[in-house]
């Protein structure tokens, strides 16, 4: 009988991001980020939470590396806080900020863990936000300079680099829903932000190629958009939602133009972008990171801007604490869709995981069966996609720890390690044990 396993060289990892775990946002000469400021505005974050302490990883990183190593994983995906490196976003560097990531990278490598580094996972130096942030066309140059500094400092040891994490969320939550910095609802600003994020990506990729080592990519959040019924209006709404979320960034990056659905959806708010920008945006990169959590089923609703698609809850499905449907087959569909639409680009699942209300700790263990089931289902789907010819090279669980879940503060727990935020004690959950077995057996345990 054939044994089902993941390939030998498959990269297994866990993921985090700077603002969600580090704490000490102003330590050692760092400048404030837009998130540092946003969390100080009244009513922005559930329970008034912020990243001032988070998982205190800035101080505990050494112990945390040991915990990562105990999971047996080969890679750790983390992000760098731009305002630790450039307190003003541009201009004078802060060597102590760089030292932190230098020590982190060395610590990971000493334990045989591959650093998988993201340059921008949402936090932007407040000084640059004050200059318009991503709305400013100069943001591509600011980002290029920041990226170049990190390449010079760490490219001798870091092989895998990511420009942006989920640029769609930066645009949608920041400029459509207004629940992330800068808290606006302005479609024209949303489109400009998307465009400048894409230009900044291209600029960083160009800087990366100055030295031919390593791999650079970008990470997007994707979900299949299904229609709620066979009604042509629902089918059209699901297609618009797909253009707006799934193709908004990938089409320009990989095909060189925005989806044709976008200008009509945005109407007068769609800016006239300089044609020449597409050359920069299309700069070839090495891999695509996919963050997959759920799918959505949509019905037409003209009141929802800009895609006119309202998600509909499914009667017979399970939902996570985020209100996201558990739908593991959607991961296989997404990976296959990528291959079919964009070709055989190298793929990583750079985030996958779930927030559940975990049971209380019992004799030193948190028995998070729901998360184990979630991970098992999605890992099987990833394995299936490989079997169907997808060039999937790695998988990262979101997240290593319970951490600061942005607008939701500390109320949503995604970790395979539980964190008691009063004491900073880390407790492995059942899912940590399950994932350790998965990594150790290259996924054989998923099928027994
Ligand atoms: O916590 C976030 C992460 O920062 C980006 N991707 C989705 C996760 C869960 O919401």
Short mmCIF file of C-alpha atoms and ligand atoms in Angstrom, two decimals:
data_model
loop_
_atom_site.label_atom_id
_atom_site.label_comp_id
_atom_site.label_asym_id
_atom_site.label_seq_id
_atom_site.Cartn_x
_atom_site.Cartn_y
_atom_site.Cartn_z
CA UNK A 1 0.00 0.00 0.00
CA UNK A 2 1.31 3.47 -0.88
CA UNK A 3 2.31 5.58 2.14
CA UNK A 4 1.06 9.15 1.99
CA UNK A 5 3.73 11.66 2.94
CA UNK A 6 4.88 15.16 2.06
CA UNK A 7 8.05 15.51 -0.03
CA UNK A 8 11.44 15.22 1.66
CA UNK A 9 12.43 18.84 1.17
CA UNK A 10 9.04 20.31 2.16
CA UNK A 11 9.55 23.29 4.48
CA UNK A 12 7.56 23.07 7.71
CA UNK A 13 7.21 26.18 9.80
CA UNK A 14 5.34 28.39 12.22
CA UNK A 15 4.55 32.07 11.67
CA UNK A 16 4.23 35.30 13.67
CA UNK A 17 4.57 39.05 13.03
CA UNK A 18 6.47 41.80 14.81
CA UNK A 19 3.70 43.99 16.23
CA UNK A 20 1.63 40.98 17.29
CA UNK A 21 4.29 39.39 19.51
CA UNK A 22 7.33 41.56 20.20
CA UNK A 23 6.17 44.14 22.73
CA UNK A 24 8.66 46.86 23.76
CA UNK A 25 7.73 48.93 20.68
CA UNK A 26 9.91 51.89 21.61
CA UNK A 27 12.86 49.98 23.11
CA UNK A 28 16.46 50.73 22.18
CA UNK A 29 15.73 53.82 20.13
CA UNK A 30 12.84 52.48 17.98
CA UNK A 31 10.35 54.99 16.61
CA UNK A 32 6.58 54.56 17.00
CA UNK A 33 4.61 52.77 14.29
CA UNK A 34 1.18 53.64 12.97
CA UNK A 35 -0.18 50.67 14.96
CA UNK A 36 1.42 52.05 18.14
CA UNK A 37 -0.53 55.24 17.58
CA UNK A 38 -3.74 53.67 16.31
CA UNK A 39 -4.09 51.45 19.39
CA UNK A 40 -3.94 54.59 21.52
CA UNK A 41 -7.05 56.02 19.88
CA UNK A 42 -10.17 55.46 21.94
CA UNK A 43 -12.39 52.55 20.96
CA UNK A 44 -10.19 51.21 18.16
CA UNK A 45 -9.25 47.89 19.80
CA UNK A 46 -11.38 45.43 21.77
CA UNK A 47 -10.68 45.88 25.50
CA UNK A 48 -8.30 48.74 24.72
CA UNK A 49 -5.50 46.28 23.88
CA UNK A 50 -2.22 47.22 22.27
CA UNK A 51 1.19 45.76 21.39
CA UNK A 52 3.09 47.39 24.26
CA UNK A 53 3.84 44.01 25.85
CA UNK A 54 2.15 41.40 23.62
CA UNK A 55 4.16 38.15 24.04
CA UNK A 56 7.23 40.05 25.27
CA UNK A 57 9.14 38.30 22.52
CA UNK A 58 11.58 41.22 22.20
CA UNK A 59 12.96 40.20 25.59
CA UNK A 60 12.23 36.46 25.49
CA UNK A 61 13.27 35.67 21.93
CA UNK A 62 15.99 33.26 23.02
CA UNK A 63 13.60 31.07 25.03
CA UNK A 64 11.09 31.37 22.21
CA UNK A 65 13.60 30.04 19.70
CA UNK A 66 14.00 27.02 21.95
CA UNK A 67 10.21 26.51 21.89
CA UNK A 68 10.19 26.75 18.10
CA UNK A 69 12.99 24.18 17.95
CA UNK A 70 11.00 21.83 20.19
CA UNK A 71 8.27 21.76 17.56
CA UNK A 72 10.82 20.23 15.20
CA UNK A 73 10.05 22.71 12.43
CA UNK A 74 12.59 23.68 9.77
CA UNK A 75 11.53 27.33 9.38
CA UNK A 76 10.24 30.33 11.30
CA UNK A 77 8.33 33.09 9.53
CA UNK A 78 8.51 36.46 11.29
CA UNK A 79 8.42 40.11 10.32
CA UNK A 80 10.70 43.05 10.97
CA UNK A 81 9.42 46.22 12.55
CA UNK A 82 10.46 48.96 10.11
CA UNK A 83 10.43 51.67 12.81
CA UNK A 84 12.99 49.75 14.89
CA UNK A 85 15.42 50.01 11.97
CA UNK A 86 14.49 53.53 10.80
CA UNK A 87 12.81 55.35 13.72
CA UNK A 88 11.73 58.10 11.31
CA UNK A 89 11.01 55.65 8.48
CA UNK A 90 13.86 57.06 6.39
CA UNK A 91 17.11 58.82 7.24
CA UNK A 92 19.27 57.80 10.20
CA UNK A 93 19.31 54.08 11.03
CA UNK A 94 19.03 52.67 14.54
CA UNK A 95 21.78 50.01 14.86
CA UNK A 96 20.23 48.57 18.02
CA UNK A 97 17.03 47.78 16.16
CA UNK A 98 19.00 45.89 13.55
CA UNK A 99 20.94 44.07 16.30
CA UNK A 100 17.73 42.51 17.57
CA UNK A 101 17.00 40.82 14.24
CA UNK A 102 20.65 39.94 13.83
CA UNK A 103 20.55 38.04 17.14
CA UNK A 104 17.21 36.46 16.26
CA UNK A 105 18.50 35.20 12.91
CA UNK A 106 21.71 33.83 14.44
CA UNK A 107 19.73 32.14 17.21
CA UNK A 108 17.44 30.47 14.67
CA UNK A 109 20.31 29.31 12.48
CA UNK A 110 22.17 27.94 15.50
CA UNK A 111 19.21 25.60 16.02
CA UNK A 112 18.94 24.68 12.36
CA UNK A 113 15.81 26.79 11.75
CA UNK A 114 15.51 28.66 8.46
CA UNK A 115 14.53 32.34 8.94
CA UNK A 116 11.67 33.33 6.60
CA UNK A 117 11.61 37.11 6.86
CA UNK A 118 8.77 39.50 6.02
CA UNK A 119 9.67 43.15 5.50
CA UNK A 120 6.18 44.57 5.94
CA UNK A 121 3.50 42.90 8.03
CA UNK A 122 1.29 45.98 8.42
CA UNK A 123 3.19 48.21 10.87
CA UNK A 124 4.47 51.36 9.20
CA UNK A 125 6.69 54.00 10.87
CA UNK A 126 4.38 56.70 12.27
CA UNK A 127 6.67 59.34 10.77
CA UNK A 128 5.87 57.99 7.29
CA UNK A 129 2.16 57.65 8.07
CA UNK A 130 2.29 61.38 8.85
CA UNK A 131 3.60 61.94 5.32
CA UNK A 132 0.65 60.10 3.79
CA UNK A 133 1.96 56.56 4.24
CA UNK A 134 1.17 54.34 1.25
CA UNK A 135 -0.81 57.15 -0.37
CA UNK A 136 2.46 58.94 -1.01
CA UNK A 137 4.13 57.89 -4.28
CA UNK A 138 7.49 58.19 -2.52
CA UNK A 139 6.54 55.20 -0.36
CA UNK A 140 8.10 52.86 -2.96
CA UNK A 141 11.45 54.63 -2.52
CA UNK A 142 11.15 54.61 1.29
CA UNK A 143 10.39 50.89 1.20
CA UNK A 144 13.19 50.22 -1.28
CA UNK A 145 15.70 51.92 1.02
CA UNK A 146 14.47 50.03 4.09
CA UNK A 147 14.56 46.72 2.18
CA UNK A 148 18.03 47.42 0.84
CA UNK A 149 19.31 48.06 4.39
CA UNK A 150 17.99 44.71 5.58
CA UNK A 151 19.31 42.88 2.52
CA UNK A 152 22.79 44.29 3.23
CA UNK A 153 22.58 43.30 6.89
CA UNK A 154 21.00 39.84 6.69
CA UNK A 155 21.12 38.43 3.17
CA UNK A 156 24.25 36.47 4.02
CA UNK A 157 22.10 34.40 6.44
CA UNK A 158 18.46 34.78 5.40
CA UNK A 159 17.46 32.92 2.23
CA UNK A 160 13.71 33.56 2.16
CA UNK A 161 12.32 37.09 1.99
CA UNK A 162 8.79 38.47 1.67
CA UNK A 163 7.96 42.04 0.68
CA UNK A 164 4.39 42.52 1.96
CA UNK A 165 2.08 40.38 4.05
CA UNK A 166 -1.55 40.57 2.82
CA UNK A 167 -1.45 43.96 1.10
CA UNK A 168 -5.18 43.56 0.43
CA UNK A 169 -5.85 43.78 4.17
CA UNK A 170 -3.72 46.94 4.46
CA UNK A 171 -5.90 48.46 1.75
CA UNK A 172 -9.32 47.08 2.72
CA UNK A 173 -9.13 47.34 6.51
CA UNK A 174 -7.22 50.62 6.44
CA UNK A 175 -9.05 52.49 3.66
CA UNK A 176 -12.42 50.78 3.05
CA UNK A 177 -13.59 49.47 6.41
CA UNK A 178 -11.45 51.83 8.44
CA UNK A 179 -10.69 49.32 11.17
CA UNK A 180 -6.89 49.39 10.73
CA UNK A 181 -4.66 52.47 10.44
CA UNK A 182 -5.30 55.04 9.20
CA UNK A 183 -8.98 54.25 9.82
CA UNK A 184 -10.51 55.70 6.64
CA UNK A 185 -13.34 54.79 4.28
CA UNK A 186 -12.34 56.20 0.92
CA UNK A 187 -12.32 54.02 -2.19
CA UNK A 188 -10.04 56.26 -4.17
CA UNK A 189 -7.44 56.23 -1.38
CA UNK A 190 -7.86 52.45 -1.17
CA UNK A 191 -6.99 52.02 -4.84
CA UNK A 192 -4.01 54.38 -4.59
CA UNK A 193 -2.74 52.50 -1.54
CA UNK A 194 -2.98 49.18 -3.38
CA UNK A 195 -1.10 50.62 -6.34
CA UNK A 196 1.70 52.07 -4.22
CA UNK A 197 2.03 48.87 -2.21
CA UNK A 198 2.51 47.08 -5.52
CA UNK A 199 5.10 49.63 -6.68
CA UNK A 200 6.94 49.29 -3.36
CA UNK A 201 7.01 45.51 -3.80
CA UNK A 202 8.56 45.95 -7.26
CA UNK A 203 11.15 48.38 -5.93
CA UNK A 204 12.21 45.97 -3.15
CA UNK A 205 12.48 43.09 -5.62
CA UNK A 206 14.74 45.23 -7.82
CA UNK A 207 16.96 46.03 -4.82
CA UNK A 208 17.06 42.32 -3.95
CA UNK A 209 18.50 41.38 -7.34
CA UNK A 210 21.63 43.46 -6.76
CA UNK A 211 23.00 40.25 -5.27
CA UNK A 212 21.77 37.03 -6.88
CA UNK A 213 21.38 34.89 -3.73
CA UNK A 214 18.15 34.07 -1.93
CA UNK A 215 14.46 34.05 -2.87
CA UNK A 216 11.96 36.86 -2.61
CA UNK A 217 8.20 36.74 -2.85
CA UNK A 218 4.99 38.31 -1.65
CA UNK A 219 2.22 36.94 0.59
CA UNK A 220 -1.47 37.32 -0.24
CA UNK A 221 -4.65 36.27 1.55
CA UNK A 222 -6.98 34.29 -0.68
CA UNK A 223 -10.37 32.63 -0.33
CA UNK A 224 -12.69 31.03 -2.87
CA UNK A 225 -15.75 33.20 -3.45
CA UNK A 226 -18.79 31.02 -4.04
CA UNK A 227 -22.23 32.30 -5.04
CA UNK A 228 -25.04 31.73 -2.52
CA UNK A 229 -27.39 30.55 -5.29
CA UNK A 230 -27.63 30.01 -9.03
CA UNK A 231 -29.18 33.48 -9.41
CA UNK A 232 -27.08 35.39 -11.96
CA UNK A 233 -26.89 38.35 -9.56
CA UNK A 234 -25.29 36.16 -6.88
CA UNK A 235 -22.93 34.64 -9.45
CA UNK A 236 -21.90 38.13 -10.58
CA UNK A 237 -21.40 39.24 -6.96
CA UNK A 238 -19.16 36.25 -6.22
CA UNK A 239 -17.13 37.03 -9.32
CA UNK A 240 -16.79 40.69 -8.27
CA UNK A 241 -15.68 39.59 -4.79
CA UNK A 242 -13.11 37.31 -6.41
CA UNK A 243 -11.75 40.15 -8.55
CA UNK A 244 -11.67 42.49 -5.57
CA UNK A 245 -9.93 40.17 -3.11
CA UNK A 246 -8.15 37.38 -4.97
CA UNK A 247 -7.11 39.01 -8.23
CA UNK A 248 -6.61 42.65 -7.17
CA UNK A 249 -2.92 42.14 -6.39
CA UNK A 250 -2.09 38.93 -8.26
CA UNK A 251 -3.23 40.03 -11.72
CA UNK A 252 -0.98 43.12 -11.84
CA UNK A 253 1.92 41.23 -10.23
CA UNK A 254 1.74 38.21 -12.51
CA UNK A 255 -0.27 39.27 -15.58
CA UNK A 256 0.58 42.97 -15.73
CA UNK A 257 -2.90 44.51 -15.46
CA UNK A 258 -5.68 45.02 -12.93
CA UNK A 259 -8.76 42.78 -13.25
CA UNK A 260 -11.16 44.35 -15.74
CA UNK A 261 -13.93 44.24 -13.11
CA UNK A 262 -12.17 46.75 -10.82
CA UNK A 263 -12.58 50.10 -12.61
CA UNK A 264 -16.37 49.67 -12.95
CA UNK A 265 -16.63 48.54 -9.31
CA UNK A 266 -14.72 51.61 -8.11
CA UNK A 267 -16.37 53.97 -10.61
CA UNK A 268 -15.09 57.56 -10.33
CA UNK A 269 -12.87 56.49 -7.41
CA UNK A 270 -10.61 54.45 -9.72
CA UNK A 271 -7.50 56.60 -10.31
CA UNK A 272 -5.74 56.99 -13.65
CA UNK A 273 -2.45 55.26 -12.84
CA UNK A 274 0.65 56.07 -14.93
CA UNK A 275 0.94 53.26 -17.50
CA UNK A 276 4.63 52.88 -16.97
CA UNK A 277 4.13 51.81 -13.31
CA UNK A 278 3.17 48.31 -14.47
CA UNK A 279 6.76 47.64 -15.53
CA UNK A 280 7.89 48.07 -11.91
CA UNK A 281 4.92 46.16 -10.48
CA UNK A 282 5.56 43.20 -12.79
CA UNK A 283 9.16 42.70 -11.67
CA UNK A 284 9.55 38.89 -11.61
CA UNK A 285 9.70 37.36 -8.13
CA UNK A 286 10.49 33.86 -6.90
CA UNK A 287 7.52 32.49 -4.96
CA UNK A 288 4.03 33.30 -3.83
CA UNK A 289 2.93 32.94 -0.21
CA UNK A 290 -0.73 32.09 0.37
CA UNK A 291 -2.51 32.81 3.63
CA UNK A 292 -5.59 30.62 3.68
CA UNK A 293 -8.23 30.54 6.42
CA UNK A 294 -11.69 30.20 4.89
CA UNK A 295 -13.95 30.62 1.87
CA UNK A 296 -16.95 32.91 1.55
CA UNK A 297 -20.37 32.31 0.07
CA UNK A 298 -21.88 35.49 -1.33
CA UNK A 299 -25.18 36.98 -2.27
CA UNK A 300 -25.63 40.18 -4.24
CA UNK A 301 -26.05 43.27 -2.10
CA UNK A 302 -25.51 46.63 -3.78
CA UNK A 303 -25.08 48.27 -0.36
CA UNK A 304 -21.72 46.54 0.12
CA UNK A 305 -18.89 48.57 -1.40
CA UNK A 306 -17.05 48.06 -3.60
CA UNK A 307 -17.86 44.48 -4.69
CA UNK A 308 -21.59 44.32 -3.95
CA UNK A 309 -21.15 40.91 -2.28
CA UNK A 310 -22.48 40.05 1.17
CA UNK A 311 -21.19 36.88 2.85
CA UNK A 312 -23.88 34.40 3.85
CA UNK A 313 -23.49 32.05 6.82
CA UNK A 314 -23.76 28.34 5.95
CA UNK A 315 -26.22 26.35 8.08
CA UNK A 316 -24.29 23.11 8.29
CA UNK A 317 -20.78 24.46 8.59
CA UNK A 318 -18.52 25.00 11.58
CA UNK A 319 -17.20 28.50 12.20
CA UNK A 320 -14.12 29.66 14.08
CA UNK A 321 -14.11 32.40 16.70
CA UNK A 322 -13.34 34.88 13.92
CA UNK A 323 -16.66 33.93 12.31
CA UNK A 324 -14.78 32.22 9.47
CA UNK A 325 -16.21 29.02 7.98
CA UNK A 326 -14.00 25.95 8.34
CA UNK A 327 -13.64 24.79 4.75
CA UNK A 328 -10.45 22.83 4.14
CA UNK A 329 -11.26 21.90 0.53
CA UNK A 330 -11.03 25.59 -0.27
CA UNK A 331 -7.29 25.40 0.31
CA UNK A 332 -6.84 22.71 -2.36
CA UNK A 333 -9.11 24.67 -4.72
CA UNK A 334 -7.15 27.86 -4.13
CA UNK A 335 -3.79 26.24 -4.80
CA UNK A 336 -5.06 24.56 -7.97
CA UNK A 337 -6.66 27.81 -9.13
CA UNK A 338 -3.32 29.61 -8.72
CA UNK A 339 -1.57 27.07 -10.92
CA UNK A 340 -4.25 27.19 -13.52
CA UNK A 341 -4.49 31.00 -13.69
CA UNK A 342 -0.88 32.07 -13.09
CA UNK A 343 1.23 29.07 -14.04
CA UNK A 344 3.65 26.91 -12.15
CA UNK A 345 5.01 29.44 -9.68
CA UNK A 346 6.53 28.07 -6.44
CA UNK A 347 3.96 28.29 -3.63
CA UNK A 348 4.09 28.27 0.14
CA UNK A 349 1.13 28.23 2.48
CA UNK A 350 2.53 31.02 4.63
CA UNK A 351 -0.38 31.08 7.10
CA UNK A 352 -3.09 28.63 8.03
CA UNK A 353 -4.71 28.16 11.40
CA UNK A 354 -7.73 29.01 13.51
CA UNK A 355 -8.92 30.96 16.54
CA UNK A 356 -11.01 28.83 18.85
CA UNK A 357 -12.13 29.34 22.44
CA UNK A 358 -9.66 26.88 23.93
CA UNK A 359 -10.61 24.82 26.96
CA UNK A 360 -8.85 25.84 30.18
CA UNK A 361 -5.44 24.39 30.93
CA UNK A 362 -5.65 21.01 32.66
CA UNK A 363 -2.57 19.47 34.26
CA UNK A 364 -0.24 21.57 32.11
CA UNK A 365 -2.03 20.94 28.81
CA UNK A 366 -4.57 22.77 26.67
CA UNK A 367 -6.57 20.17 24.76
CA UNK A 368 -7.54 22.18 21.66
CA UNK A 369 -9.15 19.38 19.65
CA UNK A 370 -10.95 21.84 17.36
CA UNK A 371 -7.63 23.34 16.22
CA UNK A 372 -6.12 19.87 15.69
CA UNK A 373 -9.07 18.93 13.46
CA UNK A 374 -8.75 22.20 11.57
CA UNK A 375 -5.04 21.70 10.94
CA UNK A 376 -5.45 18.04 9.98
CA UNK A 377 -8.12 18.86 7.41
CA UNK A 378 -6.12 21.66 5.83
CA UNK A 379 -2.87 19.71 5.76
CA UNK A 380 -4.66 16.88 3.98
CA UNK A 381 -5.97 19.40 1.46
CA UNK A 382 -2.43 20.72 0.94
CA UNK A 383 -1.20 17.17 0.39
CA UNK A 384 -3.99 16.55 -2.09
CA UNK A 385 -3.01 19.67 -4.04
CA UNK A 386 0.58 18.47 -4.29
CA UNK A 387 -0.75 15.14 -5.60
CA UNK A 388 -2.64 17.09 -8.26
CA UNK A 389 0.53 18.77 -9.46
CA UNK A 390 0.74 21.99 -7.46
CA UNK A 391 4.28 23.20 -6.77
CA UNK A 392 3.75 23.64 -3.02
CA UNK A 393 7.07 23.86 -1.19
CA UNK A 394 6.15 24.57 2.42
CA UNK A 395 3.49 25.21 5.04
CA UNK A 396 3.43 27.54 8.08
CA UNK A 397 0.95 27.36 10.94
CA UNK A 398 -0.54 30.63 12.10
CA UNK A 399 0.45 31.00 14.78
CA UNK A 400 3.28 29.98 17.04
CA UNK A 401 1.65 31.83 19.97
CA UNK A 402 -1.61 33.30 21.05
CA UNK A 403 -0.94 36.96 20.31
CA UNK A 404 -2.30 40.45 19.60
CA UNK A 405 -5.01 39.90 16.98
CA UNK A 406 -5.16 43.50 15.74
CA UNK A 407 -8.65 45.03 16.17
CA UNK A 408 -9.64 42.07 18.35
CA UNK A 409 -6.86 42.67 20.85
CA UNK A 410 -6.13 39.57 22.89
CA UNK A 411 -9.59 38.04 22.55
CA UNK A 412 -8.81 35.63 19.69
CA UNK A 413 -6.33 32.84 20.26
CA UNK A 414 -4.60 31.34 17.21
CA UNK A 415 -1.52 29.82 18.88
CA UNK A 416 -0.32 26.25 19.07
CA UNK A 417 1.39 27.55 22.20
CA UNK A 418 -0.98 29.16 24.68
CA UNK A 419 0.16 32.39 26.31
CA UNK A 420 -0.94 33.58 29.72
CA UNK A 421 -0.63 37.32 29.14
CA UNK A 422 -0.45 38.07 32.88
CA UNK A 423 2.61 35.88 33.48
CA UNK A 424 3.91 35.36 29.91
CA UNK A 425 3.92 31.62 30.58
CA UNK A 426 3.77 29.60 27.36
CA UNK A 427 1.83 26.30 27.46
CA UNK A 428 1.93 23.84 24.57
CA UNK A 429 -1.50 22.92 23.29
CA UNK A 430 -2.46 19.53 21.89
CA UNK A 431 -2.11 21.14 18.45
CA UNK A 432 1.60 21.76 19.14
CA UNK A 433 2.07 18.05 19.82
CA UNK A 434 0.01 17.15 16.75
CA UNK A 435 2.06 19.49 14.55
CA UNK A 436 5.34 18.14 15.96
CA UNK A 437 4.20 14.64 14.94
CA UNK A 438 3.15 15.90 11.54
CA UNK A 439 6.52 17.51 10.90
CA UNK A 440 8.39 14.47 12.28
CA UNK A 441 6.46 12.00 10.12
CA UNK A 442 6.25 14.31 7.09
CA UNK A 443 2.50 14.13 7.39
CA UNK A 444 2.07 10.36 7.73
CA UNK A 445 0.05 10.90 10.92
CA UNK A 446 -2.59 12.77 8.91
CA UNK A 447 -3.70 9.60 7.21
CA UNK A 448 -3.67 7.02 10.03
O1 LIG B 1 -3.25 37.58 12.74
C1 LIG B 1 -3.45 37.69 11.37
C2 LIG B 1 -2.14 37.92 10.65
O2 LIG B 1 -1.49 39.05 11.13
C3 LIG B 1 -2.37 38.08 9.17
N1 LIG B 1 -3.16 37.01 8.64
C4 LIG B 1 -4.37 36.64 9.34
C5 LIG B 1 -4.09 36.43 10.80
C6 LIG B 1 -5.37 36.04 11.54
O3 LIG B 1 -6.31 37.03 11.43
#
